[in-house]
Amino acid sequence: MPTEPVLIWLTNPFCRAMDRWLSFIRSGLYPLWLIAANMIARLGGMLILVLIGHAYSESNLGSYFGLLAMIGLAVTATQAGSGPLLVRLAQDRHFRTAALVVALRMLIAAISVLLITTTTSLPMGHYWPLVLIPLAAALAPDWIITAQTRFSRLGVIAVAGQVFGIAVAVWASLTQSLWALYMIAPAISLVSLALSTAFAFEPPPTRTAEVVPTDKGIHFGLVGFTLLAGFVPNLDFVLLGFGNDAMFLAQRIFLFCAGLIAAIASTLFAKQQTGKLRDIWLLAPMAIISGLLFLFPTSVAHLVYNAPSDDLIGILQAGAIWPILLAVLTRQILILQENPAARWIGWLCLVTMATSAFGLPSLAATTDIMVLIVFRMACLVLILFACQKALIKQQVLA
């Protein structure tokens, strides 16, 4: 027979309500502190942007951010859509296969570095630190930490990386050295690599997330969708806006949104979260940012840069819907990427986005370019919605 205190606990409505509330916090609010840590890291990134935005000319920053966009594509190619795949391989304890994937990442990183160094006209003495970023991305074992759902470690890594980045940015703003400017992002990458390596090989926790064994047939589609999600924030800016300094100054603000969405999505993926809770975490933060960009583009631009041009302000307002579209796109990718019937969709969308950009007319007005970028993303979202509906109908008929 249970003791009297136990009977009181089982029959007390207040205690049962508290149990439900604590359970909701554990199961529903798990991304909250990670988002807080990521927001601290992103605010660090914004602080870096403010420091260098007030210290360097628009032409220097435009060249720097243009090259960073190329590096961003190189990092995406280096990781080759393998992040979620490595998470699932680690959770299924297929470490030999994971080691082969990491070796492939290193090969792609070396090729990316070679292409950047041979196609960039800037003096190597300025930008050589940036080529360290793809190499660090290839080696970083943060996927092991994510697979174990030890998200607190990821928060520490993000914050520590930004602290070092801010320190280098302060140095750069005081000296106005181009070499120091180009060292900010590599400093963040190298510190993150060192910390993730240290945390990844800690003794594993006694409890890890319960996961369903992964069907090997979904790996191809998982990589394709992850590549699509990684390339989208950089692809159109590089293909449609390259050579326009204002476009890349605006892109740095949009990449703040992309980084936050990536952190939230990786958490939801590792926890295999579905339903309304997933949608709230993805859509609510980006809806707020879209509203700020639409209503107060001038304030946002002046917060980040010393003397923003009218072109930059116009780009931010024209692209205000971009963050919420990115959130919806990420939602569709999370829904489709582990569906074996959708394994080709991510690859086909990526190829279509890349090839169709070359057939578009060249636009002179920066706001027109941004509107075109938003339109292309909206089309991509509609395509993925249509694919989801078609797959659901196909499954019902089957």
mmCIF file of C-alpha atoms in Angstrom:
data_model
loop_
_atom_site.group_PDB
_atom_site.id
_atom_site.type_symbol
_atom_site.label_atom_id
_atom_site.label_comp_id
_atom_site.label_asym_id
_atom_site.label_seq_id
_atom_site.Cartn_x
_atom_site.Cartn_y
_atom_site.Cartn_z
ATOM 1 C CA MET A 1 0.000 0.000 0.000
ATOM 2 C CA PRO A 2 1.344 3.480 -0.822
ATOM 3 C CA THR A 3 2.133 5.752 2.054
ATOM 4 C CA GLU A 4 -0.124 8.711 2.928
ATOM 5 C CA PRO A 5 2.204 11.385 1.407
ATOM 6 C CA VAL A 6 2.204 9.464 -1.867
ATOM 7 C CA LEU A 7 -1.597 9.259 -1.880
ATOM 8 C CA ILE A 8 -1.815 12.980 -1.205
ATOM 9 C CA TRP A 9 0.601 13.652 -4.139
ATOM 10 C CA LEU A 10 -1.422 11.475 -6.507
ATOM 11 C CA THR A 11 -4.736 13.055 -5.545
ATOM 12 C CA ASN A 12 -3.658 16.673 -5.256
ATOM 13 C CA PRO A 13 -4.737 18.540 -8.435
ATOM 14 C CA PHE A 14 -2.203 21.285 -7.824
ATOM 15 C CA CYS A 15 0.665 18.784 -7.727
ATOM 16 C CA ARG A 16 -0.570 17.064 -10.869
ATOM 17 C CA ALA A 17 -0.767 20.447 -12.614
ATOM 18 C CA MET A 18 2.792 21.209 -11.518
ATOM 19 C CA ASP A 19 3.915 17.859 -12.909
ATOM 20 C CA ARG A 20 2.298 18.632 -16.248
ATOM 21 C CA TRP A 21 3.897 22.094 -16.307
ATOM 22 C CA LEU A 22 7.370 20.747 -15.516
ATOM 23 C CA SER A 23 6.916 18.049 -18.134
ATOM 24 C CA PHE A 24 5.961 20.708 -20.683
ATOM 25 C CA ILE A 25 9.060 22.708 -19.791
ATOM 26 C CA ARG A 26 11.290 19.662 -20.231
ATOM 27 C CA SER A 27 9.655 18.449 -23.448
ATOM 28 C CA GLY A 28 8.479 21.691 -25.028
ATOM 29 C CA LEU A 29 10.817 24.459 -23.984
ATOM 30 C CA TYR A 30 14.121 22.633 -24.436
ATOM 31 C CA PRO A 31 15.253 24.965 -27.255
ATOM 32 C CA LEU A 32 14.631 28.068 -25.122
ATOM 33 C CA TRP A 33 17.958 28.269 -23.324
ATOM 34 C CA LEU A 34 19.779 27.180 -26.491
ATOM 35 C CA ILE A 35 18.055 29.987 -28.388
ATOM 36 C CA ALA A 36 19.069 32.348 -25.576
ATOM 37 C CA ALA A 37 22.693 31.203 -25.878
ATOM 38 C CA ASN A 38 22.495 31.475 -29.660
ATOM 39 C CA MET A 39 20.973 34.925 -29.376
ATOM 40 C CA ILE A 40 23.919 35.939 -27.181
ATOM 41 C CA ALA A 41 26.226 34.611 -29.889
ATOM 42 C CA ARG A 42 24.257 36.391 -32.626
ATOM 43 C CA LEU A 43 24.257 39.600 -30.632
ATOM 44 C CA GLY A 44 28.011 39.150 -30.432
ATOM 45 C CA GLY A 45 27.998 38.886 -34.206
ATOM 46 C CA MET A 46 25.934 42.059 -34.423
ATOM 47 C CA LEU A 47 28.382 43.790 -32.080
ATOM 48 C CA ILE A 48 31.229 42.727 -34.343
ATOM 49 C CA LEU A 49 29.276 44.096 -37.294
ATOM 50 C CA VAL A 50 28.727 47.401 -35.499
ATOM 51 C CA LEU A 51 32.430 47.663 -34.541
ATOM 52 C CA ILE A 52 33.737 47.113 -38.049
ATOM 53 C CA GLY A 53 30.779 48.889 -39.666
ATOM 54 C CA HIS A 54 31.836 52.106 -37.980
ATOM 55 C CA ALA A 55 35.579 51.612 -38.521
ATOM 56 C CA TYR A 56 35.926 50.651 -42.200
ATOM 57 C CA SER A 57 34.730 52.191 -45.429
ATOM 58 C CA GLU A 58 31.802 50.749 -47.352
ATOM 59 C CA SER A 59 34.115 49.626 -50.185
ATOM 60 C CA ASN A 60 36.407 47.696 -47.814
ATOM 61 C CA LEU A 61 33.433 46.114 -46.062
ATOM 62 C CA GLY A 62 31.781 45.286 -49.381
ATOM 63 C CA SER A 63 34.868 43.396 -50.583
ATOM 64 C CA TYR A 64 35.181 41.657 -47.232
ATOM 65 C CA PHE A 65 31.536 40.578 -47.058
ATOM 66 C CA GLY A 66 31.567 39.508 -50.709
ATOM 67 C CA LEU A 67 34.498 37.215 -49.992
ATOM 68 C CA LEU A 68 32.792 35.982 -46.807
ATOM 69 C CA ALA A 69 29.766 35.039 -48.926
ATOM 70 C CA MET A 70 32.047 32.942 -51.141
ATOM 71 C CA ILE A 71 33.535 31.369 -48.022
ATOM 72 C CA GLY A 72 29.996 30.659 -46.822
ATOM 73 C CA LEU A 73 29.318 28.709 -50.012
ATOM 74 C CA ALA A 74 32.638 26.884 -49.546
ATOM 75 C CA VAL A 75 31.672 25.940 -45.978
ATOM 76 C CA THR A 76 28.302 24.666 -47.182
ATOM 77 C CA ALA A 77 30.044 22.590 -49.858
ATOM 78 C CA THR A 78 32.589 21.382 -47.296
ATOM 79 C CA GLN A 79 29.931 20.168 -44.938
ATOM 80 C CA ALA A 80 28.185 18.759 -48.034
ATOM 81 C CA GLY A 81 24.854 18.515 -46.284
ATOM 82 C CA SER A 82 26.439 16.035 -43.895
ATOM 83 C CA GLY A 83 25.551 17.662 -40.563
ATOM 84 C CA PRO A 84 22.176 15.950 -39.967
ATOM 85 C CA LEU A 85 23.510 12.761 -41.577
ATOM 86 C CA LEU A 86 26.429 12.672 -39.129
ATOM 87 C CA VAL A 87 24.015 13.284 -36.240
ATOM 88 C CA ARG A 88 21.924 10.274 -37.250
ATOM 89 C CA LEU A 89 25.042 8.121 -37.833
ATOM 90 C CA ALA A 90 26.319 9.000 -34.362
ATOM 91 C CA GLN A 91 22.954 8.269 -32.778
ATOM 92 C CA ASP A 92 22.916 4.897 -34.582
ATOM 93 C CA ARG A 93 26.602 4.369 -33.532
ATOM 94 C CA HIS A 94 27.837 4.004 -37.126
ATOM 95 C CA PHE A 95 31.134 5.757 -36.381
ATOM 96 C CA ARG A 96 33.147 4.070 -39.155
ATOM 97 C CA THR A 97 30.788 5.477 -41.773
ATOM 98 C CA ALA A 98 30.903 8.836 -40.006
ATOM 99 C CA ALA A 99 34.722 8.841 -40.222
ATOM 100 C CA LEU A 100 34.503 8.332 -43.997
ATOM 101 C CA VAL A 101 32.082 11.262 -44.248
ATOM 102 C CA VAL A 102 34.513 13.490 -42.299
ATOM 103 C CA ALA A 103 37.352 12.436 -44.637
ATOM 104 C CA LEU A 104 35.174 13.428 -47.600
ATOM 105 C CA ARG A 105 34.532 16.791 -45.936
ATOM 106 C CA MET A 106 38.267 17.396 -45.644
ATOM 107 C CA LEU A 107 38.749 16.625 -49.343
ATOM 108 C CA ILE A 108 35.984 19.033 -50.349
ATOM 109 C CA ALA A 109 37.422 21.681 -48.013
ATOM 110 C CA ALA A 110 40.837 21.407 -49.691
ATOM 111 C CA ILE A 111 39.277 21.744 -53.156
ATOM 112 C CA SER A 112 37.194 24.746 -52.014
ATOM 113 C CA VAL A 113 40.273 26.485 -50.604
ATOM 114 C CA LEU A 114 42.139 25.880 -53.856
ATOM 115 C CA LEU A 115 39.303 27.327 -55.946
ATOM 116 C CA ILE A 116 39.005 30.430 -53.738
ATOM 117 C CA THR A 117 42.731 31.148 -53.769
ATOM 118 C CA THR A 118 42.983 30.755 -57.545
ATOM 119 C CA THR A 119 39.879 32.777 -58.478
ATOM 120 C CA THR A 120 40.152 35.729 -56.052
ATOM 121 C CA SER A 121 41.966 38.839 -57.217
ATOM 122 C CA LEU A 122 42.559 40.279 -53.722
ATOM 123 C CA PRO A 123 46.122 40.117 -52.366
ATOM 124 C CA MET A 124 46.648 36.812 -50.558
ATOM 125 C CA GLY A 125 48.268 38.655 -47.652
ATOM 126 C CA HIS A 126 44.870 40.133 -46.757
ATOM 127 C CA TYR A 127 42.451 37.262 -46.972
ATOM 128 C CA TRP A 128 44.490 34.091 -46.344
ATOM 129 C CA PRO A 129 43.039 33.649 -42.802
ATOM 130 C CA LEU A 130 39.588 33.148 -44.338
ATOM 131 C CA VAL A 131 40.658 29.913 -46.045
ATOM 132 C CA LEU A 132 41.013 28.358 -42.578
ATOM 133 C CA ILE A 133 37.232 28.493 -42.118
ATOM 134 C CA PRO A 134 36.297 25.600 -44.482
ATOM 135 C CA LEU A 135 39.058 23.449 -42.968
ATOM 136 C CA ALA A 136 37.779 24.109 -39.446
ATOM 137 C CA ALA A 137 34.209 23.390 -40.586
ATOM 138 C CA ALA A 138 35.292 20.044 -42.034
ATOM 139 C CA LEU A 139 37.002 18.912 -38.840
ATOM 140 C CA ALA A 140 34.574 20.272 -36.209
ATOM 141 C CA PRO A 141 32.972 17.366 -34.271
ATOM 142 C CA ASP A 142 29.996 19.406 -33.070
ATOM 143 C CA TRP A 143 27.748 16.760 -34.647
ATOM 144 C CA ILE A 144 28.762 14.348 -31.867
ATOM 145 C CA ILE A 145 27.577 16.848 -29.249
ATOM 146 C CA THR A 146 24.303 17.413 -31.116
ATOM 147 C CA ALA A 147 23.728 13.657 -31.443
ATOM 148 C CA GLN A 148 23.986 13.360 -27.660
ATOM 149 C CA THR A 149 21.562 16.330 -27.327
ATOM 150 C CA ARG A 150 24.070 18.095 -25.073
ATOM 151 C CA PHE A 151 22.916 21.478 -26.268
ATOM 152 C CA SER A 152 24.433 23.349 -23.328
ATOM 153 C CA ARG A 153 27.867 22.548 -24.765
ATOM 154 C CA LEU A 154 26.848 24.034 -28.124
ATOM 155 C CA GLY A 155 25.763 27.210 -26.344
ATOM 156 C CA VAL A 156 29.132 27.485 -24.605
ATOM 157 C CA ILE A 157 30.956 26.964 -27.908
ATOM 158 C CA ALA A 158 28.893 29.639 -29.658
ATOM 159 C CA VAL A 159 29.359 32.200 -26.895
ATOM 160 C CA ALA A 160 33.096 31.533 -26.505
ATOM 161 C CA GLY A 161 33.649 31.850 -30.254
ATOM 162 C CA GLN A 162 31.889 35.196 -30.322
ATOM 163 C CA VAL A 163 33.879 36.478 -27.335
ATOM 164 C CA PHE A 164 37.122 35.815 -29.203
ATOM 165 C CA GLY A 165 35.621 37.298 -32.368
ATOM 166 C CA ILE A 166 34.654 40.473 -30.520
ATOM 167 C CA ALA A 167 38.191 40.754 -29.128
ATOM 168 C CA VAL A 168 39.658 40.569 -32.640
ATOM 169 C CA ALA A 169 37.005 43.013 -33.915
ATOM 170 C CA VAL A 170 37.979 45.533 -31.226
ATOM 171 C CA TRP A 171 41.598 45.160 -32.307
ATOM 172 C CA ALA A 172 40.592 45.608 -35.948
ATOM 173 C CA SER A 173 38.478 48.707 -35.222
ATOM 174 C CA LEU A 174 41.297 50.320 -33.271
ATOM 175 C CA THR A 175 44.050 49.568 -35.805
ATOM 176 C CA GLN A 176 41.885 49.604 -38.987
ATOM 177 C CA SER A 177 44.159 46.832 -40.245
ATOM 178 C CA LEU A 178 42.798 44.840 -43.192
ATOM 179 C CA TRP A 179 44.575 41.720 -41.920
ATOM 180 C CA ALA A 180 42.834 42.064 -38.552
ATOM 181 C CA LEU A 181 39.497 42.532 -40.325
ATOM 182 C CA TYR A 182 39.994 39.300 -42.241
ATOM 183 C CA MET A 183 41.038 37.468 -39.052
ATOM 184 C CA ILE A 184 37.732 37.958 -37.180
ATOM 185 C CA ALA A 185 35.759 35.084 -38.706
ATOM 186 C CA PRO A 186 38.687 32.596 -38.640
ATOM 187 C CA ALA A 187 39.240 33.360 -34.935
ATOM 188 C CA ILE A 188 35.626 32.362 -34.222
ATOM 189 C CA SER A 189 35.982 29.173 -36.302
ATOM 190 C CA LEU A 190 39.249 28.073 -34.693
ATOM 191 C CA VAL A 191 38.036 28.647 -31.132
ATOM 192 C CA SER A 192 34.815 26.775 -31.929
ATOM 193 C CA LEU A 193 36.827 23.885 -33.399
ATOM 194 C CA ALA A 194 39.028 23.642 -30.301
ATOM 195 C CA LEU A 195 36.117 23.708 -27.851
ATOM 196 C CA SER A 196 33.903 21.315 -29.828
ATOM 197 C CA THR A 197 36.798 18.841 -30.005
ATOM 198 C CA ALA A 198 37.272 19.045 -26.243
ATOM 199 C CA PHE A 199 33.546 18.626 -25.516
ATOM 200 C CA ALA A 200 32.953 15.875 -28.093
ATOM 201 C CA PHE A 201 35.396 13.509 -26.395
ATOM 202 C CA GLU A 202 34.097 14.028 -22.881
ATOM 203 C CA PRO A 203 32.582 10.928 -21.269
ATOM 204 C CA PRO A 204 29.089 10.503 -22.765
ATOM 205 C CA PRO A 205 26.082 11.349 -20.602
ATOM 206 C CA THR A 206 24.241 8.549 -18.845
ATOM 207 C CA ARG A 207 21.053 9.405 -20.736
ATOM 208 C CA THR A 208 20.761 10.327 -24.394
ATOM 209 C CA ALA A 209 17.764 11.069 -26.569
ATOM 210 C CA GLU A 210 15.749 8.073 -27.665
ATOM 211 C CA VAL A 211 15.867 7.929 -31.432
ATOM 212 C CA VAL A 212 14.284 5.712 -34.023
ATOM 213 C CA PRO A 213 16.904 3.773 -36.036
ATOM 214 C CA THR A 214 17.514 5.545 -39.312
ATOM 215 C CA ASP A 215 16.637 3.973 -42.643
ATOM 216 C CA LYS A 216 19.772 4.100 -44.810
ATOM 217 C CA GLY A 217 17.559 4.906 -47.803
ATOM 218 C CA ILE A 218 16.930 8.430 -46.530
ATOM 219 C CA HIS A 219 20.613 9.452 -46.376
ATOM 220 C CA PHE A 220 20.685 10.661 -49.979
ATOM 221 C CA GLY A 221 17.646 12.886 -49.497
ATOM 222 C CA LEU A 222 18.887 14.113 -46.131
ATOM 223 C CA VAL A 223 22.118 15.380 -47.706
ATOM 224 C CA GLY A 224 20.252 17.028 -50.583
ATOM 225 C CA PHE A 225 17.863 18.949 -48.340
ATOM 226 C CA THR A 226 20.667 19.990 -45.992
ATOM 227 C CA LEU A 227 22.658 21.346 -48.930
ATOM 228 C CA LEU A 228 19.580 23.242 -50.092
ATOM 229 C CA ALA A 229 19.110 24.795 -46.642
ATOM 230 C CA GLY A 230 22.795 25.716 -46.456
ATOM 231 C CA PHE A 231 23.130 27.222 -49.921
ATOM 232 C CA VAL A 232 19.931 29.284 -50.012
ATOM 233 C CA PRO A 233 21.105 32.122 -47.676
ATOM 234 C CA ASN A 234 24.202 32.710 -49.839
ATOM 235 C CA LEU A 235 23.410 31.456 -53.325
ATOM 236 C CA ASP A 236 21.246 34.243 -54.752
ATOM 237 C CA PHE A 237 23.274 37.005 -53.117
ATOM 238 C CA VAL A 238 26.429 35.655 -54.782
ATOM 239 C CA LEU A 239 24.859 34.893 -58.178
ATOM 240 C CA LEU A 240 22.550 37.909 -58.482
ATOM 241 C CA GLY A 241 24.160 40.604 -56.341
ATOM 242 C CA PHE A 242 27.901 40.007 -56.629
ATOM 243 C CA GLY A 243 29.868 43.229 -57.047
ATOM 244 C CA ASN A 244 27.251 45.327 -55.269
ATOM 245 C CA ASP A 245 28.552 46.395 -51.862
ATOM 246 C CA ALA A 246 25.130 47.354 -50.475
ATOM 247 C CA MET A 247 23.770 43.866 -51.205
ATOM 248 C CA PHE A 248 26.449 42.195 -49.107
ATOM 249 C CA LEU A 249 26.122 44.716 -46.303
ATOM 250 C CA ALA A 250 22.423 43.821 -46.164
ATOM 251 C CA GLN A 251 23.181 40.122 -46.413
ATOM 252 C CA ARG A 252 25.148 40.232 -43.158
ATOM 253 C CA ILE A 253 21.934 41.248 -41.403
ATOM 254 C CA PHE A 254 19.929 38.529 -43.145
ATOM 255 C CA LEU A 255 22.575 35.962 -42.201
ATOM 256 C CA PHE A 256 21.852 36.780 -38.552
ATOM 257 C CA CYS A 257 18.405 35.278 -39.211
ATOM 258 C CA ALA A 258 19.868 32.291 -41.065
ATOM 259 C CA GLY A 259 22.205 31.490 -38.167
ATOM 260 C CA LEU A 260 19.394 31.621 -35.624
ATOM 261 C CA ILE A 261 17.142 29.431 -37.778
ATOM 262 C CA ALA A 262 19.967 26.904 -38.270
ATOM 263 C CA ALA A 263 20.491 26.624 -34.504
ATOM 264 C CA ILE A 264 16.774 26.128 -33.843
ATOM 265 C CA ALA A 265 16.393 23.633 -36.702
ATOM 266 C CA SER A 266 19.359 21.514 -35.570
ATOM 267 C CA THR A 267 17.829 21.276 -32.089
ATOM 268 C CA LEU A 268 14.418 20.299 -33.460
ATOM 269 C CA PHE A 269 16.052 17.740 -35.762
ATOM 270 C CA ALA A 270 18.081 16.084 -32.988
ATOM 271 C CA LYS A 271 14.960 15.907 -30.794
ATOM 272 C CA GLN A 272 12.806 14.765 -33.745
ATOM 273 C CA GLN A 273 10.270 17.443 -32.838
ATOM 274 C CA THR A 274 7.096 17.642 -34.914
ATOM 275 C CA GLY A 275 3.777 19.456 -34.850
ATOM 276 C CA LYS A 276 2.795 22.909 -33.650
ATOM 277 C CA LEU A 277 5.679 23.243 -31.218
ATOM 278 C CA ARG A 278 8.145 22.943 -34.097
ATOM 279 C CA ASP A 279 6.266 25.583 -36.077
ATOM 280 C CA ILE A 280 6.178 28.022 -33.150
ATOM 281 C CA TRP A 281 9.933 27.784 -32.576
ATOM 282 C CA LEU A 282 10.670 28.289 -36.263
ATOM 283 C CA LEU A 283 8.163 30.970 -37.214
ATOM 284 C CA ALA A 284 7.759 33.230 -34.159
ATOM 285 C CA PRO A 285 11.343 34.629 -33.974
ATOM 286 C CA MET A 286 11.516 35.278 -37.722
ATOM 287 C CA ALA A 287 8.083 36.952 -37.758
ATOM 288 C CA ILE A 288 9.370 39.453 -35.188
ATOM 289 C CA ILE A 289 12.519 40.165 -37.211
ATOM 290 C CA SER A 290 10.543 40.557 -40.446
ATOM 291 C CA GLY A 291 8.300 43.078 -38.724
ATOM 292 C CA LEU A 292 11.280 45.091 -37.503
ATOM 293 C CA LEU A 293 12.863 45.161 -40.966
ATOM 294 C CA PHE A 294 9.617 46.258 -42.620
ATOM 295 C CA LEU A 295 8.672 48.938 -40.085
ATOM 296 C CA PHE A 296 12.093 50.247 -39.008
ATOM 297 C CA PRO A 297 14.649 49.522 -41.772
ATOM 298 C CA THR A 298 16.413 52.870 -41.230
ATOM 299 C CA SER A 299 16.844 52.258 -37.500
ATOM 300 C CA VAL A 300 18.188 48.743 -38.107
ATOM 301 C CA ALA A 301 20.641 50.000 -40.732
ATOM 302 C CA HIS A 302 21.901 52.848 -38.523
ATOM 303 C CA LEU A 303 22.232 50.464 -35.585
ATOM 304 C CA VAL A 304 24.657 48.300 -37.550
ATOM 305 C CA TYR A 305 26.471 50.716 -39.860
ATOM 306 C CA ASN A 306 27.886 54.197 -39.386
ATOM 307 C CA ALA A 307 26.541 55.811 -42.543
ATOM 308 C CA PRO A 308 24.197 53.394 -44.350
ATOM 309 C CA SER A 309 23.244 54.353 -47.872
ATOM 310 C CA ASP A 310 19.677 54.703 -49.098
ATOM 311 C CA ASP A 311 20.278 51.586 -51.219
ATOM 312 C CA LEU A 312 21.037 49.548 -48.106
ATOM 313 C CA ILE A 313 17.914 50.768 -46.309
ATOM 314 C CA GLY A 314 15.815 50.034 -49.388
ATOM 315 C CA ILE A 315 17.228 46.499 -49.608
ATOM 316 C CA LEU A 316 16.375 45.774 -45.974
ATOM 317 C CA GLN A 317 12.774 46.908 -46.412
ATOM 318 C CA ALA A 318 12.362 45.148 -49.752
ATOM 319 C CA GLY A 319 13.695 41.939 -48.177
ATOM 320 C CA ALA A 320 11.727 42.217 -44.918
ATOM 321 C CA ILE A 321 9.756 39.073 -45.735
ATOM 322 C CA TRP A 322 12.970 37.066 -46.349
ATOM 323 C CA PRO A 323 13.384 35.891 -42.688
ATOM 324 C CA ILE A 324 9.845 34.516 -42.402
ATOM 325 C CA LEU A 325 10.181 32.844 -45.811
ATOM 326 C CA LEU A 326 13.407 31.225 -44.625
ATOM 327 C CA ALA A 327 11.584 29.941 -41.531
ATOM 328 C CA VAL A 328 8.803 28.418 -43.666
ATOM 329 C CA LEU A 329 11.401 26.909 -46.014
ATOM 330 C CA THR A 330 13.201 25.350 -43.043
ATOM 331 C CA ARG A 331 9.901 23.937 -41.776
ATOM 332 C CA GLN A 332 9.224 22.246 -45.104
ATOM 333 C CA ILE A 333 12.750 20.847 -45.225
ATOM 334 C CA LEU A 334 12.380 19.363 -41.724
ATOM 335 C CA ILE A 335 9.117 17.724 -42.826
ATOM 336 C CA LEU A 336 10.434 16.288 -46.093
ATOM 337 C CA GLN A 337 14.101 15.489 -45.531
ATOM 338 C CA GLU A 338 13.620 12.097 -43.843
ATOM 339 C CA ASN A 339 10.864 10.938 -46.181
ATOM 340 C CA PRO A 340 12.309 8.304 -48.584
ATOM 341 C CA ALA A 341 9.771 9.295 -51.246
ATOM 342 C CA ALA A 342 11.182 12.879 -51.222
ATOM 343 C CA ARG A 343 14.861 11.948 -51.539
ATOM 344 C CA TRP A 344 15.278 13.636 -54.947
ATOM 345 C CA ILE A 345 13.364 16.822 -54.200
ATOM 346 C CA GLY A 346 16.116 18.677 -52.331
ATOM 347 C CA TRP A 347 18.684 17.924 -55.012
ATOM 348 C CA LEU A 348 16.368 18.981 -57.841
ATOM 349 C CA CYS A 349 15.435 22.231 -56.080
ATOM 350 C CA LEU A 350 19.105 23.036 -55.447
ATOM 351 C CA VAL A 351 20.061 22.437 -59.083
ATOM 352 C CA THR A 352 17.072 24.478 -60.271
ATOM 353 C CA MET A 353 17.931 27.417 -57.991
ATOM 354 C CA ALA A 354 21.574 27.425 -59.120
ATOM 355 C CA THR A 355 21.007 27.027 -62.868
ATOM 356 C CA SER A 356 17.968 29.289 -63.198
ATOM 357 C CA ALA A 357 19.914 32.233 -61.742
ATOM 358 C CA PHE A 358 22.122 32.358 -64.839
ATOM 359 C CA GLY A 359 19.130 32.853 -67.125
ATOM 360 C CA LEU A 360 17.726 35.841 -65.256
ATOM 361 C CA PRO A 361 18.147 39.382 -66.605
ATOM 362 C CA SER A 362 20.774 41.601 -64.983
ATOM 363 C CA LEU A 363 19.104 44.199 -62.756
ATOM 364 C CA ALA A 364 20.690 47.544 -61.924
ATOM 365 C CA ALA A 365 18.535 48.595 -58.954
ATOM 366 C CA THR A 366 19.505 46.877 -55.709
ATOM 367 C CA THR A 367 15.922 46.816 -54.439
ATOM 368 C CA ASP A 368 14.876 45.031 -57.633
ATOM 369 C CA ILE A 369 17.572 42.416 -57.010
ATOM 370 C CA MET A 370 16.309 41.894 -53.467
ATOM 371 C CA VAL A 371 12.711 41.590 -54.661
ATOM 372 C CA LEU A 372 13.866 38.959 -57.158
ATOM 373 C CA ILE A 373 15.688 37.051 -54.392
ATOM 374 C CA VAL A 374 12.521 37.103 -52.248
ATOM 375 C CA PHE A 375 10.389 36.004 -55.211
ATOM 376 C CA ARG A 376 12.680 33.048 -55.933
ATOM 377 C CA MET A 377 12.573 31.927 -52.302
ATOM 378 C CA ALA A 378 8.766 32.226 -52.265
ATOM 379 C CA CYS A 379 8.619 30.027 -55.373
ATOM 380 C CA LEU A 380 10.875 27.491 -53.672
ATOM 381 C CA VAL A 381 8.606 27.422 -50.619
ATOM 382 C CA LEU A 382 5.542 26.869 -52.824
ATOM 383 C CA ILE A 383 7.299 24.019 -54.646
ATOM 384 C CA LEU A 384 8.078 22.270 -51.355
ATOM 385 C CA PHE A 385 4.494 22.796 -50.147
ATOM 386 C CA ALA A 386 3.207 21.240 -53.373
ATOM 387 C CA CYS A 387 5.616 18.313 -52.999
ATOM 388 C CA GLN A 388 4.442 17.727 -49.418
ATOM 389 C CA LYS A 389 0.787 17.716 -50.484
ATOM 390 C CA ALA A 390 1.536 15.364 -53.402
ATOM 391 C CA LEU A 391 3.383 12.936 -51.137
ATOM 392 C CA ILE A 392 0.557 12.960 -48.593
ATOM 393 C CA LYS A 393 -1.977 12.256 -51.342
ATOM 394 C CA GLN A 394 0.217 9.482 -52.730
ATOM 395 C CA GLN A 395 0.535 7.868 -49.299
ATOM 396 C CA VAL A 396 -3.250 8.071 -48.726
ATOM 397 C CA LEU A 397 -3.954 6.425 -52.086
ATOM 398 C CA ALA A 398 -1.379 3.730 -51.389
#
